[in-house]
Amino acid sequence: MTENKLKIIPLGGLGEFGMNCLAIRWQDDIIVIDAGLMFPESELLGVDIVVPDITYLVENRQCVRGIILTHGHEDHIGGLPWILSELNVPVYGTEFTLAYVEGKLEEHKLLDSTELIEIAPKSKFTIGPFTIEPIRVTHSLVDCVALAIETPVGVIVHTGDFKIDLSPPDGKAFDLHTFAEYGKRGVLALLQDSTNVDRPGYTPSEWAVKPRLDEVFSRTKKKLFFSCFSSSIYRIRIALDLAQTHHRKVAVVGRSIVESSEIAQDLGYLDIPPGLMINPGQINDYAPENVLILISGTQGEPMSALSRAAVDNHKHARIVSGDTVVLSSRVIPGNEKSIYRVIDHLCRRDANVIFDDGASGLIHVSGHASQEEQRLLINLLRPKFFIPVHGDYRHLKKHAQVAVETGVIGQAILIEDGDVLEITPKEARKNGKVTAGRVCIDSGSNVDVVEDIVIRDRRHISEDGIVLPIITINKLSGKVESQPEVVTRGFAAVDAGLIENARQIVSKTLEGSSSEEKADYGVIKEKVRVDLKRFIQKNTSRRPLIMPVILEI
Amino acid sequence: MTENKLKIIPLGGLGEFGMNCLAIRWQDDIIVIDAGLMFPESELLGVDIVVPDITYLVENRQCVRGIILTHGHEDHIGGLPWILSELNVPVYGTEFTLAYVEGKLEEHKLLDSTELIEIAPKSKFTIGPFTIEPIRVTHSLVDCVALAIETPVGVIVHTGDFKIDLSPPDGKAFDLHTFAEYGKRGVLALLQDSTNVDRPGYTPSEWAVKPRLDEVFSRTKKKLFFSCFSSSIYRIRIALDLAQTHHRKVAVVGRSIVESSEIAQDLGYLDIPPGLMINPGQINDYAPENVLILISGTQGEPMSALSRAAVDNHKHARIVSGDTVVLSSRVIPGNEKSIYRVIDHLCRRDANVIFDDGASGLIHVSGHASQEEQRLLINLLRPKFFIPVHGDYRHLKKHAQVAVETGVIGQAILIEDGDVLEITPKEARKNGKVTAGRVCIDSGSNVDVVEDIVIRDRRHISEDGIVLPIITINKLSGKVESQPEVVTRGFAAVDAGLIENARQIVSKTLEGSSSEEKADYGVIKEKVRVDLKRFIQKNTSRRPLIMPVILEI
């Protein structure tokens, strides 16, 4: 049966921040927009990254025509290695986005096997029944695009991440005209970034940080350390501009920021005059007031260059009394402790630390549209259907309300990960669900899934430790050999008396069991577990993970 | 040798937020100001609370004369059960503060054995060489005091937590006059709350939330749920006032807020007219627009009334479409995920959720002095020595700078937990250190210390799981019996092949060991651990905790 409905199926990013991934399907053709990751909350113990569950794509692998990337941030491209290892499809992205993707795929040895296709604003391309035009938008990163997708039922616009920066530092303007034209011709559905829907007004331009940073450069009489997200190319550009103006040579310290600024320089986003840059090893050859050190580690990552410099454990970046350290970034929730730990260390070294404390002047701006920018784009596009993307449920809901209040849309529709939204030129409605959720990944040398049960075990052990009663049973006679052993780890209430009593509890359980029970290891393990659990809870009020082990000898 | 120096020795709260505790010593007399706890960061797995290390007090137990509490918040009284179980000394506090303390001590069965002494503003009392006057201050809690302590070297003032609320809802004014008088007579040292030193200007009065809340009451056409910190008596008072004005009956739901409002009512801080309160069971007897439900759980605590109501799992508090939920509190860093999870659930039920998102108008105010209030108190007291308390190092440092800029102090001195500050009428200087630090507590039925090694083990296991090679050795012959067993838990990369190979690795290690080595269980365990670790890392890039177990049979 051929269906004449377009399906929009979000697989990530609608109901949480991060791991953005959305499928658009017409009959037997699926395109995927973005393939992001999410950094795990602390309760996901030992998990490195979280990616969307792509069961739906895998089950429909013969239909998936490609992944189109809106820009190069981790929450839009970081899930690629995982997805591509399951599903080898072409990846579309702008020049800068693909440069980031290449590094990532190389790391995972997927570069050779992946087809990367460069796209550019104003250059339409076709995938099956879809004709796609990338439209230049502005964001905190360079070379970002929205996507206008002509489908058999009408035009779907996906904004990607955006703000409307009317003076982007690279002079590449937000393409208001193309959006206006699509709006004039008619847009069936708009999927728009909800991230900053809580903020009224407009988000400041990337330039807006320059006056305050200029002041910091002027006032600093010794070394200046400048830290920002390594992908903040605009910010790096502004720092380099100021370094020239204030006669400082620039050293770049920290792997991520070195790599990122090299890519930006190669692609023409950083125009560095000869003689400006120095090697980290040359820092001491210059007077402190003539040096700027770009350094990675705004989030207090323990192994980052800045964290190490803060405890005087970096070969080249030495921070001394009177130096200034600028953290031109936001405090990502969950990172407070590690960031403030670094700041405290810097204060103890008597460095002047300038960070986004709400009182230091504007040293960081968001890359996402505030309400007025969201309303402006809605006014330009006047979509029949409005679908908020990127955010927790409350953001999506508020964004729907913001859209309705503009008075220019037909209908706002709230969907979440896994919902199937069917669209015809006349109507849009939810119809059914596909598998969706998060997959926890341990990114060692391989990309391995961490099962829920493993995380549950870790969480259980991490609360109260683990207790292992070990029982030796003679394989031939079926009899218990010698005294049971009880070992523990991470268990707080341990003392010799308790362990001895625990051993006796296990012995008693074994004595009270029939030989049939003892022959069925499942049964005997469960009996031991239950009895020991009761004993430990009664005596310590704790609930360690109890894991009986039977050894056959 | 009799020393003629006063010693100020912070044991907690100087270098972190929380677990405030500070000792003042003159010769053989020690008084302690506050005995707080801190809630653990998430990396302290399975730890319930963190309290200051009181080794110094225990080692000088014959000198400790008492603990004086400035107010009843957990970061000032929460460590009492722990300290009193080590050190039975009298506890001084105002009426309201002691009411909270009583509940806490009863829970820990320490109430009968503890001497509680009520103090009041303007009533001096003497402990050994110290004459102490509590001075009324304002804060987010009621019945809070600063302490002016006359010592043999001069007057020391400790502010406790404070803001200068010029219109406190209970009409009990901040005692500017007494502070002014001490300032006129001369203050040797001022220890002042640093919490809000990052905020310029003045902190708004507790009343400041009323206009916005009044608006919310006016607009809400269905049930209104109001959640605040259970100790926010002023906030509860304002909510009750508004309930009367807007003709809503009030039900209180949640243990902590029920207890707290009962104490406040008993002590006259809440004046509740007859007929205002209803039982939670009566909620449905009234029209939705005539009900206010005070409910606990602003921080998304999983078992709180609000969290349960948000997923429709509370007997009396049912939240339906059109109801309004107000979270009149701040988002404490670290709690974002759980709070936003609750808010998302409430949004899905189509409730109108109003929380402190920076855009909802003033629905919460801080209880701590901003810079201008800090400066005002410094101007009133004009201390010779200024010592910032309560904050991370960067706050203390900034606070010292704020104080110096007033131009009215002699000298600002930065000390941290464990520093010994010696003061004479002429000078103040750091001289040595005492043991200080944090103690992790697992607060089950007993108050038990969780050792660092236990937390390290938990953290290790929580990252990559645990692997246990189990070896049976014949006690008599010293020979290894049967094949070694390898069991794992919380280990992601587990498969049958890997386990089988791991067993062979252990076997090989055993075979390659001499009988002397096998007789020394420490040696053989370490050999097995090292070999297995190498094997697992090489094959999985993971570092589970490896814990060899030897069973003698």
Coordinates of N, CA and C in Angstrom, one line a residue, chain A residues 15 38-39 41-43 45-48 198-200 333-334 336-337 340-341 343-344 346-352 355 357 359 392-395 397-398 416 442-446 448-450 453-454 457-459 461-466 468 470-472 481-485 487-493 539-542 545-547 549-553, chain B residues 15 38-39 41-43 45-48 198-200 333-334 336-337 340-341 343-344 346-352 355 357 359 392-395 397-398 416 442-446 448-450 453-454 457-459 461-466 468 470-472 481-485 487-493 539-542 545-547 549-553:
Chain A
G15 N 12.3 16.3 23.9 CA 12.0 15.7 25.2 C 13.3 15.7 26.0
M38 N 24.6 13.1 23.5 CA 24.2 13.8 24.7 C 25.3 13.4 25.8
F39 N 25.7 14.3 26.6 CA 26.6 13.8 27.7 C 25.8 13.3 28.8
E41 N 24.0 12.3 32.3 CA 23.9 12.8 33.7 C 24.7 11.9 34.6
S42 N 25.0 12.4 35.8 CA 25.9 11.7 36.7 C 25.3 10.4 37.1
E43 N 24.0 10.2 37.1 CA 23.5 8.9 37.5 C 23.7 7.8 36.6
L45 N 26.3 5.9 35.6 CA 27.6 5.7 36.1 C 28.5 5.0 35.0
G46 N 29.6 5.6 34.7 CA 30.6 5.0 33.9 C 30.2 5.1 32.4
V47 N 29.2 5.8 32.1 CA 28.8 5.9 30.7 C 29.4 7.2 30.1
D48 N 30.0 7.1 28.9 CA 30.7 8.2 28.3 C 29.8 9.1 27.5
D198 N 12.8 30.3 26.9 CA 12.5 30.9 28.1 C 13.0 32.4 28.1
R199 N 13.8 32.8 27.1 CA 14.4 34.1 27.2 C 13.6 35.1 26.3
P200 N 13.0 36.1 26.9 CA 12.4 37.2 26.1 C 13.4 38.0 25.3
P333 N 25.2 23.2 33.3 CA 24.7 22.6 34.6 C 25.2 21.2 34.7
G334 N 25.7 20.9 35.9 CA 26.3 19.6 36.2 C 27.8 19.8 36.3
E336 N 29.3 22.5 37.6 CA 29.6 23.6 38.6 C 30.8 23.2 39.4
K337 N 30.7 22.1 40.0 CA 31.7 21.7 41.0 C 33.1 21.7 40.4
Y340 N 34.2 25.4 39.4 CA 34.5 26.3 40.6 C 35.7 25.8 41.3
R341 N 36.0 24.5 41.2 CA 37.2 24.0 41.8 C 38.4 24.6 41.1
I343 N 38.4 27.4 39.4 CA 38.4 28.9 39.7 C 39.1 29.1 41.1
D344 N 38.7 28.3 42.0 CA 39.3 28.5 43.4 C 40.8 28.3 43.4
L346 N 42.7 28.9 40.9 CA 43.3 30.1 40.2 C 43.3 31.2 41.2
C347 N 42.2 31.4 42.0 CA 42.2 32.4 43.0 C 43.3 32.3 44.0
R348 N 43.6 31.0 44.4 CA 44.7 30.8 45.4 C 46.0 31.2 44.8
R349 N 46.2 31.0 43.5 CA 47.4 31.5 42.8 C 47.4 33.0 42.6
D350 N 46.3 33.6 43.1 CA 46.2 35.1 43.0 C 46.1 35.6 41.6
A351 N 45.5 34.7 40.7 CA 45.2 35.2 39.4 C 43.8 35.9 39.4
N352 N 43.7 36.8 38.5 CA 42.4 37.5 38.4 C 41.5 36.7 37.5
F355 N 34.8 35.3 34.9 CA 33.9 34.3 34.4 C 32.5 34.8 34.4
D357 N 29.7 35.2 35.8 CA 29.0 35.1 37.1 C 27.8 36.1 37.2
A359 N 27.8 39.1 36.8 CA 28.2 40.5 37.3 C 29.4 41.0 36.7
D392 N 13.6 20.1 26.4 CA 12.7 19.4 27.3 C 11.3 19.6 26.9
Y393 N 10.4 18.8 27.5 CA 9.0 19.0 27.1 C 8.5 20.4 27.4
R394 N 8.9 20.9 28.6 CA 8.4 22.3 28.9 C 8.8 23.3 27.9
H395 N 10.0 23.2 27.3 CA 10.4 24.1 26.3 C 9.6 24.0 25.0
K397 N 6.6 22.9 24.8 CA 5.3 23.4 25.1 C 5.2 24.9 25.0
K398 N 6.2 25.5 25.7 CA 6.2 27.0 25.7 C 6.5 27.6 24.3
E416 N 7.1 14.2 20.6 CA 8.3 13.8 21.4 C 9.0 12.6 20.7
D442 N 29.9 3.3 26.0 CA 31.2 3.4 26.7 C 32.2 3.5 25.6
S443 N 32.8 4.7 25.4 CA 33.6 4.9 24.2 C 35.0 4.7 24.5
G444 N 35.4 3.4 24.7 CA 36.8 3.1 24.8 C 37.4 3.0 23.4
S445 N 38.1 1.9 23.1 CA 38.6 1.8 21.8 C 37.5 1.4 20.8
N446 N 36.5 0.7 21.3 CA 35.4 0.4 20.5 C 34.2 1.3 21.0
D448 N 30.9 0.7 22.5 CA 30.1 -0.4 23.1 C 28.9 0.1 23.8
V449 N 27.8 -0.6 23.6 CA 26.6 -0.3 24.4 C 26.7 -0.7 25.8
V450 N 26.3 0.1 26.7 CA 26.2 -0.3 28.1 C 24.8 -0.6 28.4
I453 N 20.9 -2.9 32.6 CA 21.1 -3.8 33.7 C 22.5 -3.5 34.3
V454 N 23.5 -3.3 33.4 CA 24.9 -3.0 33.9 C 24.9 -1.7 34.7
D457 N 23.2 -2.2 38.0 CA 24.2 -2.8 39.0 C 25.2 -1.8 39.5
R458 N 25.8 -1.0 38.6 CA 26.8 -0.1 39.1 C 26.2 0.9 40.1
R459 N 24.9 1.3 39.8 CA 24.3 2.3 40.7 C 24.0 1.6 42.0
I461 N 25.7 -0.9 43.4 CA 26.9 -1.1 44.1 C 27.5 0.2 44.6
S462 N 27.3 1.3 43.8 CA 27.8 2.6 44.1 C 27.1 3.2 45.3
E463 N 25.9 2.7 45.6 CA 25.2 3.3 46.8 C 25.7 2.6 48.1
D464 N 25.8 1.3 48.1 CA 26.0 0.6 49.3 C 27.1 -0.5 49.2
G465 N 27.7 -0.6 48.0 CA 28.8 -1.6 47.9 C 28.2 -3.0 47.5
I466 N 29.1 -4.0 47.5 CA 28.7 -5.3 47.1 C 29.2 -6.3 48.1
L468 N 29.6 -10.5 48.5 CA 29.6 -11.8 47.8 C 29.7 -13.0 48.7
I470 N 30.4 -16.7 49.0 CA 30.9 -17.7 48.1 C 30.8 -19.1 48.7
I471 N 30.2 -20.0 47.9 CA 29.9 -21.3 48.4 C 30.6 -22.4 47.5
T472 N 31.4 -23.3 48.1 CA 32.0 -24.3 47.3 C 31.2 -25.6 47.4
E481 N 31.4 -28.0 50.5 CA 32.7 -28.2 51.0 C 33.2 -27.0 51.9
S482 N 33.7 -27.2 53.0 CA 34.2 -26.2 53.9 C 33.2 -25.1 54.2
Q483 N 33.7 -24.1 55.0 CA 32.8 -22.9 55.4 C 32.6 -22.0 54.2
P484 N 31.4 -21.4 54.1 CA 31.3 -20.4 53.0 C 32.1 -19.2 53.4
E485 N 32.5 -18.5 52.3 CA 33.3 -17.3 52.5 C 32.4 -16.1 52.2
V487 N 32.9 -12.1 51.1 CA 33.8 -11.0 50.8 C 32.9 -9.7 50.4
T488 N 33.5 -8.6 50.7 CA 32.7 -7.3 50.4 C 33.7 -6.3 49.7
R489 N 33.1 -5.3 49.1 CA 33.8 -4.2 48.5 C 32.9 -3.0 48.5
G490 N 33.4 -1.8 48.9 CA 32.5 -0.6 48.9 C 31.4 -0.6 49.9
F491 N 31.5 -1.6 50.8 CA 30.4 -1.7 51.8 C 30.9 -1.1 53.1
A492 N 30.1 -0.1 53.6 CA 30.6 0.8 54.7 C 30.6 0.1 56.0
A493 N 29.6 -0.7 56.3 CA 29.4 -1.2 57.7 C 30.2 -2.4 58.0
N539 N 20.8 -5.5 60.5 CA 22.0 -5.1 61.3 C 22.6 -3.8 60.9
T540 N 22.4 -3.4 59.7 CA 23.1 -2.2 59.2 C 22.2 -1.2 58.5
S541 N 21.0 -1.5 58.3 CA 20.1 -0.6 57.5 C 20.6 -0.4 56.1
R542 N 21.5 -1.2 55.6 CA 22.0 -1.0 54.3 C 21.6 -2.1 53.3
L545 N 24.5 -4.7 47.1 CA 24.2 -5.7 46.1 C 24.7 -7.0 46.6
I546 N 23.9 -8.0 46.7 CA 24.3 -9.3 47.2 C 24.4 -10.3 46.0
M547 N 25.5 -10.9 45.8 CA 25.8 -11.7 44.6 C 26.4 -13.0 45.0
V549 N 27.9 -16.6 44.9 CA 28.7 -17.3 43.9 C 28.9 -18.7 44.3
I550 N 28.6 -19.6 43.4 CA 28.9 -21.1 43.7 C 30.0 -21.6 42.9
L551 N 31.0 -22.2 43.6 CA 32.1 -22.8 43.0 C 32.0 -24.3 43.0
E552 N 32.1 -24.9 41.8 CA 32.1 -26.3 41.8 C 33.5 -26.8 41.9
I553 N 33.8 -27.8 42.8 CA 35.1 -28.3 42.8 C 35.1 -29.8 42.6
Chain B
G15 N 35.9 27.7 52.5 CA 36.6 27.0 51.5 C 35.5 26.1 50.8
M38 N 26.7 19.4 55.0 CA 26.8 19.7 53.6 C 26.2 18.5 52.8
F39 N 25.4 18.8 51.8 CA 24.9 17.6 51.0 C 26.0 17.3 50.0
E41 N 28.4 16.1 46.9 CA 28.4 16.2 45.5 C 28.2 14.7 44.9
S42 N 27.7 14.6 43.7 CA 27.3 13.3 43.2 C 28.5 12.3 43.1
E43 N 29.7 12.8 43.1 CA 30.9 11.9 43.0 C 31.1 11.1 44.4
L45 N 29.7 8.7 46.1 CA 28.7 7.8 45.9 C 28.1 7.2 47.2
G46 N 26.8 7.2 47.3 CA 26.2 6.5 48.4 C 26.4 7.2 49.7
V47 N 26.9 8.4 49.7 CA 27.1 9.2 50.9 C 25.9 10.1 51.1
D48 N 25.3 10.1 52.3 CA 24.1 10.8 52.6 C 24.4 12.3 52.9
D198 N 29.0 37.9 45.2 CA 29.1 38.1 43.8 C 27.9 39.1 43.3
R199 N 27.0 39.3 44.2 CA 25.8 40.2 43.8 C 26.0 41.6 44.2
P200 N 26.0 42.5 43.3 CA 26.0 43.9 43.6 C 24.7 44.4 44.2
P333 N 22.2 24.1 42.5 CA 23.0 23.4 41.5 C 23.2 22.0 41.8
G334 N 23.1 21.1 40.8 CA 23.2 19.7 41.1 C 21.8 19.0 41.0
E336 N 19.3 20.1 39.0 CA 18.6 20.5 37.8 C 17.8 19.4 37.2
K337 N 18.5 18.3 37.0 CA 17.9 17.2 36.3 C 16.6 16.7 37.0
Y340 N 13.8 19.5 36.8 CA 13.2 19.7 35.5 C 12.4 18.5 35.0
R341 N 12.8 17.3 35.6 CA 12.0 16.1 35.3 C 10.6 16.3 35.9
I343 N 9.1 19.1 36.5 CA 8.4 20.2 35.8 C 7.9 19.7 34.5
D344 N 8.7 18.8 33.8 CA 8.2 18.2 32.5 C 7.0 17.4 32.7
L346 N 4.8 17.7 35.1 CA 3.7 18.7 35.3 C 3.2 19.3 34.0
C347 N 4.1 19.6 33.1 CA 3.7 20.2 31.8 C 2.9 19.2 31.0
R348 N 3.3 17.9 31.1 CA 2.6 16.9 30.3 C 1.2 16.7 30.9
R349 N 1.0 17.0 32.2 CA -0.4 17.0 32.7 C -1.1 18.3 32.4
D350 N -0.4 19.1 31.7 CA -1.0 20.4 31.3 C -1.2 21.4 32.4
A351 N -0.4 21.2 33.5 CA -0.5 22.2 34.6 C 0.3 23.4 34.1
N352 N 0.0 24.5 34.7 CA 0.7 25.7 34.5 C 1.8 25.8 35.6
F355 N 8.1 28.7 37.9 CA 9.3 28.5 38.6 C 10.3 29.6 38.3
D357 N 12.7 30.8 36.6 CA 13.4 30.6 35.3 C 14.1 32.0 34.9
A359 N 12.5 34.6 34.2 CA 11.6 35.3 33.3 C 10.2 35.4 33.9
D392 N 33.2 29.4 49.0 CA 34.4 28.9 48.3 C 35.5 29.9 48.5
Y393 N 36.7 29.5 48.2 CA 37.8 30.4 48.3 C 37.6 31.7 47.6
R394 N 37.1 31.6 46.3 CA 36.9 32.8 45.5 C 35.9 33.8 46.1
H395 N 34.9 33.3 46.9 CA 34.0 34.2 47.5 C 34.7 34.9 48.7
K397 N 37.8 35.5 49.0 CA 38.7 36.5 48.5 C 38.0 37.8 48.0
K398 N 37.0 37.6 47.3 CA 36.2 38.8 46.8 C 35.6 39.6 47.9
E416 N 41.2 29.6 55.8 CA 40.4 28.5 55.4 C 40.3 27.4 56.5
D442 N 27.0 8.0 56.3 CA 25.9 7.2 55.7 C 24.8 7.2 56.8
S443 N 23.7 8.0 56.6 CA 22.8 8.1 57.8 C 21.7 7.2 57.7
G444 N 22.0 5.9 58.0 CA 20.9 4.9 58.1 C 20.4 5.0 59.5
S445 N 20.2 3.9 60.2 CA 19.7 3.9 61.6 C 20.8 4.5 62.5
N446 N 22.0 4.2 62.1 CA 23.1 4.8 62.9 C 23.7 5.9 62.1
D448 N 27.0 6.6 60.5 CA 28.3 5.9 60.3 C 29.2 6.6 59.3
V449 N 30.4 6.6 59.6 CA 31.4 7.3 58.7 C 31.6 6.3 57.5
V450 N 31.7 6.9 56.3 CA 32.0 6.1 55.1 C 33.5 6.5 54.8
I453 N 38.3 5.1 51.4 CA 38.6 4.0 50.6 C 37.4 3.3 50.0
V454 N 36.3 3.3 50.9 CA 35.0 2.7 50.5 C 34.5 3.6 49.3
D457 N 36.4 2.8 46.2 CA 36.0 1.6 45.6 C 34.7 1.7 44.9
R458 N 33.7 2.4 45.5 CA 32.4 2.5 44.8 C 32.6 3.3 43.5
R459 N 33.4 4.3 43.5 CA 33.6 5.1 42.3 C 34.2 4.2 41.2
I461 N 34.2 0.9 41.0 CA 33.2 -0.1 40.5 C 32.2 0.6 39.6
S462 N 31.7 1.8 40.0 CA 30.7 2.5 39.3 C 31.1 2.9 37.9
E463 N 32.4 3.0 37.7 CA 32.9 3.4 36.3 C 32.8 2.2 35.4
D464 N 33.4 1.1 35.8 CA 33.7 0.0 34.9 C 33.3 -1.4 35.5
G465 N 32.6 -1.4 36.7 CA 32.2 -2.6 37.2 C 33.3 -3.3 38.0
I466 N 33.0 -4.6 38.4 CA 33.9 -5.3 39.2 C 34.1 -6.7 38.6
L468 N 35.8 -10.5 39.7 CA 36.4 -11.3 40.8 C 36.9 -12.6 40.3
I470 N 38.2 -16.1 41.3 CA 38.1 -16.8 42.6 C 38.9 -18.1 42.5
I471 N 39.8 -18.3 43.4 CA 40.7 -19.4 43.4 C 40.5 -20.2 44.6
T472 N 40.4 -21.5 44.4 CA 40.3 -22.4 45.6 C 41.6 -23.1 45.8
E481 N 42.8 -26.1 43.7 CA 41.8 -27.1 43.4 C 41.0 -26.6 42.3
S482 N 40.8 -27.5 41.3 CA 39.8 -27.2 40.2 C 40.2 -25.9 39.5
Q483 N 39.4 -25.6 38.5 CA 39.6 -24.4 37.6 C 39.2 -23.1 38.4
P484 N 40.0 -22.1 38.2 CA 39.5 -20.8 38.8 C 38.2 -20.3 38.2
E485 N 37.5 -19.6 39.0 CA 36.2 -19.0 38.5 C 36.4 -17.5 38.3
V487 N 33.9 -14.2 38.1 CA 32.6 -13.6 38.0 C 32.7 -12.1 37.9
T488 N 31.7 -11.5 37.3 CA 31.7 -10.0 37.1 C 30.3 -9.4 37.5
R489 N 30.3 -8.1 37.7 CA 29.1 -7.4 37.9 C 29.3 -5.9 37.5
G490 N 28.4 -5.4 36.8 CA 28.5 -4.0 36.3 C 29.6 -3.8 35.3
F491 N 30.0 -4.9 34.7 CA 31.1 -4.9 33.7 C 30.5 -5.0 32.3
A492 N 30.8 -3.9 31.5 CA 30.0 -3.8 30.2 C 30.4 -4.8 29.2
A493 N 31.7 -5.1 29.1 CA 32.3 -5.8 28.0 C 32.2 -7.4 28.1
N539 N 42.1 -6.1 26.0 CA 41.0 -6.6 25.2 C 39.8 -5.8 25.2
T540 N 39.6 -4.9 26.2 CA 38.4 -4.2 26.3 C 38.6 -2.7 26.5
S541 N 39.8 -2.2 26.7 CA 40.1 -0.8 27.1 C 39.4 -0.4 28.4
R542 N 39.0 -1.4 29.2 CA 38.3 -1.0 30.4 C 39.1 -1.3 31.7
L545 N 37.3 -2.8 38.6 CA 38.0 -3.1 39.9 C 38.2 -4.7 39.9
I546 N 39.4 -5.1 40.1 CA 39.7 -6.5 40.1 C 40.0 -7.0 41.5
M547 N 39.3 -7.9 42.0 CA 39.4 -8.3 43.4 C 39.5 -9.8 43.5
V549 N 39.9 -13.4 45.0 CA 39.4 -14.0 46.2 C 40.0 -15.4 46.3
I550 N 40.6 -15.7 47.5 CA 41.1 -17.1 47.6 C 40.3 -17.8 48.6
L551 N 39.8 -19.0 48.2 CA 39.0 -19.8 49.2 C 39.9 -21.0 49.6
E552 N 40.0 -21.1 50.9 CA 40.7 -22.3 51.4 C 39.7 -23.4 51.6
I553 N 40.0 -24.6 51.1 CA 39.1 -25.7 51.4 C 39.8 -26.9 52.1

